[in-house]
XYZ file of C-alpha atoms in Angstrom:
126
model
C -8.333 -54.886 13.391
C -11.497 -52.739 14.349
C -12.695 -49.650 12.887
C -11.465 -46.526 13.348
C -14.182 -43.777 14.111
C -12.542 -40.453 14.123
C -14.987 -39.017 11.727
C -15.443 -35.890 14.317
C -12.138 -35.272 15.023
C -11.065 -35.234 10.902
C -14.344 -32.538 10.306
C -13.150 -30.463 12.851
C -9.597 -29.945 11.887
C -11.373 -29.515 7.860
C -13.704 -27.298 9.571
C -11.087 -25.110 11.475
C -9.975 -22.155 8.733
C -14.413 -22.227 7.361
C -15.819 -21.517 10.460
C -17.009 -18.135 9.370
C -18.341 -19.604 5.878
C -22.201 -19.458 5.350
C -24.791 -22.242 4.215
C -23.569 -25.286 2.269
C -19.873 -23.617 2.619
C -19.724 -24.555 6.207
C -21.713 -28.026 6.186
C -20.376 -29.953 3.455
C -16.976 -31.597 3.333
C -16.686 -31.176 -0.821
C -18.034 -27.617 -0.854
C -16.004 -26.961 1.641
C -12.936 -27.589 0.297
C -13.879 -26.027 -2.820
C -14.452 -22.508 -1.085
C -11.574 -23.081 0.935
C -9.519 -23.248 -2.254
C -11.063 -20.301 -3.790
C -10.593 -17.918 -0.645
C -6.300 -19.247 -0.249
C -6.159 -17.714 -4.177
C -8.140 -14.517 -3.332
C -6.413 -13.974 -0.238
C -2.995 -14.560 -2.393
C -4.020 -12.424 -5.262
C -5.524 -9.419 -2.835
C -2.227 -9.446 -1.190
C -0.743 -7.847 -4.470
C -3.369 -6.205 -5.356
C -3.582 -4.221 -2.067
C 0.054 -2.916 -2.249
C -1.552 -1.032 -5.658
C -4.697 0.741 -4.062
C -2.491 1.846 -1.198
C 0.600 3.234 -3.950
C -2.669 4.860 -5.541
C -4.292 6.214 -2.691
C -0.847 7.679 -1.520
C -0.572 9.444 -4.956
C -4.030 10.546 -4.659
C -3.374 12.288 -1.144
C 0.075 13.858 -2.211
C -1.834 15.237 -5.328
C -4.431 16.512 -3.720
C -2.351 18.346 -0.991
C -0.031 20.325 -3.492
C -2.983 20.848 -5.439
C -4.335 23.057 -3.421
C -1.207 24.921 -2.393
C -0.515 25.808 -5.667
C -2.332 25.990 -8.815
C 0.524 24.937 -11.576
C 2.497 22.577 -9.262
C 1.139 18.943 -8.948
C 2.231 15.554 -8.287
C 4.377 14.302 -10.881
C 6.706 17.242 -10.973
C 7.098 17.529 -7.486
C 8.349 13.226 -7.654
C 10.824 14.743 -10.903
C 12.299 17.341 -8.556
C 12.663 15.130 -6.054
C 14.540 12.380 -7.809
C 16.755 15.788 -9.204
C 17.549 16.966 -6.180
C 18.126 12.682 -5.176
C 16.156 13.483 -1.926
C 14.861 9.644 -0.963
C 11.203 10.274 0.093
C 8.708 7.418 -0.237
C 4.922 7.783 -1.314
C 3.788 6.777 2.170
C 6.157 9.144 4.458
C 4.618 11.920 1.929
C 1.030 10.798 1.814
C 1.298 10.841 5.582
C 2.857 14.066 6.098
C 0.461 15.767 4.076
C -2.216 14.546 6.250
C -0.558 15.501 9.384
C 0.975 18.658 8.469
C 0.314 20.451 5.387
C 2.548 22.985 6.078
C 5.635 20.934 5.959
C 4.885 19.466 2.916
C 4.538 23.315 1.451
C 8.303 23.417 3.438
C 9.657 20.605 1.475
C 7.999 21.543 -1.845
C 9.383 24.870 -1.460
C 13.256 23.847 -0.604
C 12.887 22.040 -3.873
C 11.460 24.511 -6.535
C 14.696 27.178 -5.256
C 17.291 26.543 -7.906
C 19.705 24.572 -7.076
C 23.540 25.642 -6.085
C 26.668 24.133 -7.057
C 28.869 23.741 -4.131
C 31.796 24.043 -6.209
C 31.276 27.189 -8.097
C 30.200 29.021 -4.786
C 33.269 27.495 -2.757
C 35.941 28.568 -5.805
C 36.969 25.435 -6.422
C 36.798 25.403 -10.441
């Protein structure tokens, strides 16, 4: 049997996901496993850890927005009147309106803080 020499082929497929690595990180087989290991559970932890900043930033934005519209009204009771009046909004569809349009924000916020009618009472029905 002779002797397989494939050692270029087997660095380049261990080389393929470090080719942006620097120093020792790119050169050598062991350290490069070893980085390569370390980025994967980065990469899997930032995953999670990115869906918080960007629920935090979102908050931030909203806050900020009906903030300045008004001086007692802020973020966490416009989310409670909200759920009250079970109008399904999402942080992000907010966050962005408020950066588009400030004004319909104001709109929404507004339709929310008039008190609320029952449909019954109004119509008779009780």
């Amino acid at each position: 049997m002779g002797r397989t020499k494939r050692g270029y082929i087997a660095r380049r497929r261990r080389k393929k996901t470090l080719l942006n690595f620097r120093g020792r990180s790119s050169r050598l087989i062991r350290t490069m496993t070893q980085q390569e290991i370390k980025a994967l559970a980065s990469s899997d932890r930032d995953r999670d850890r990115q869906k918080r900043d960007f629920r935090g930033l979102w908050i931030t934005r909203i806050n900020s927005v009906i903030r300045q519209g008004w001086v007692s009204y802020n973020y966490s009771k416009l989310i409670h009147d909200l759920y009250k009046r079970q109008l399904l909004f999402n942080r992000k569809i907010l966050a962005q309106i408020a950066i588009a349009n400030k004004n319909s924000l104001y709109k929404i916020s507004n339709e929310i803080l008039k008190p609320e009618v029952n449909w019954k009472e109004s119509a008779g029905v009780i």
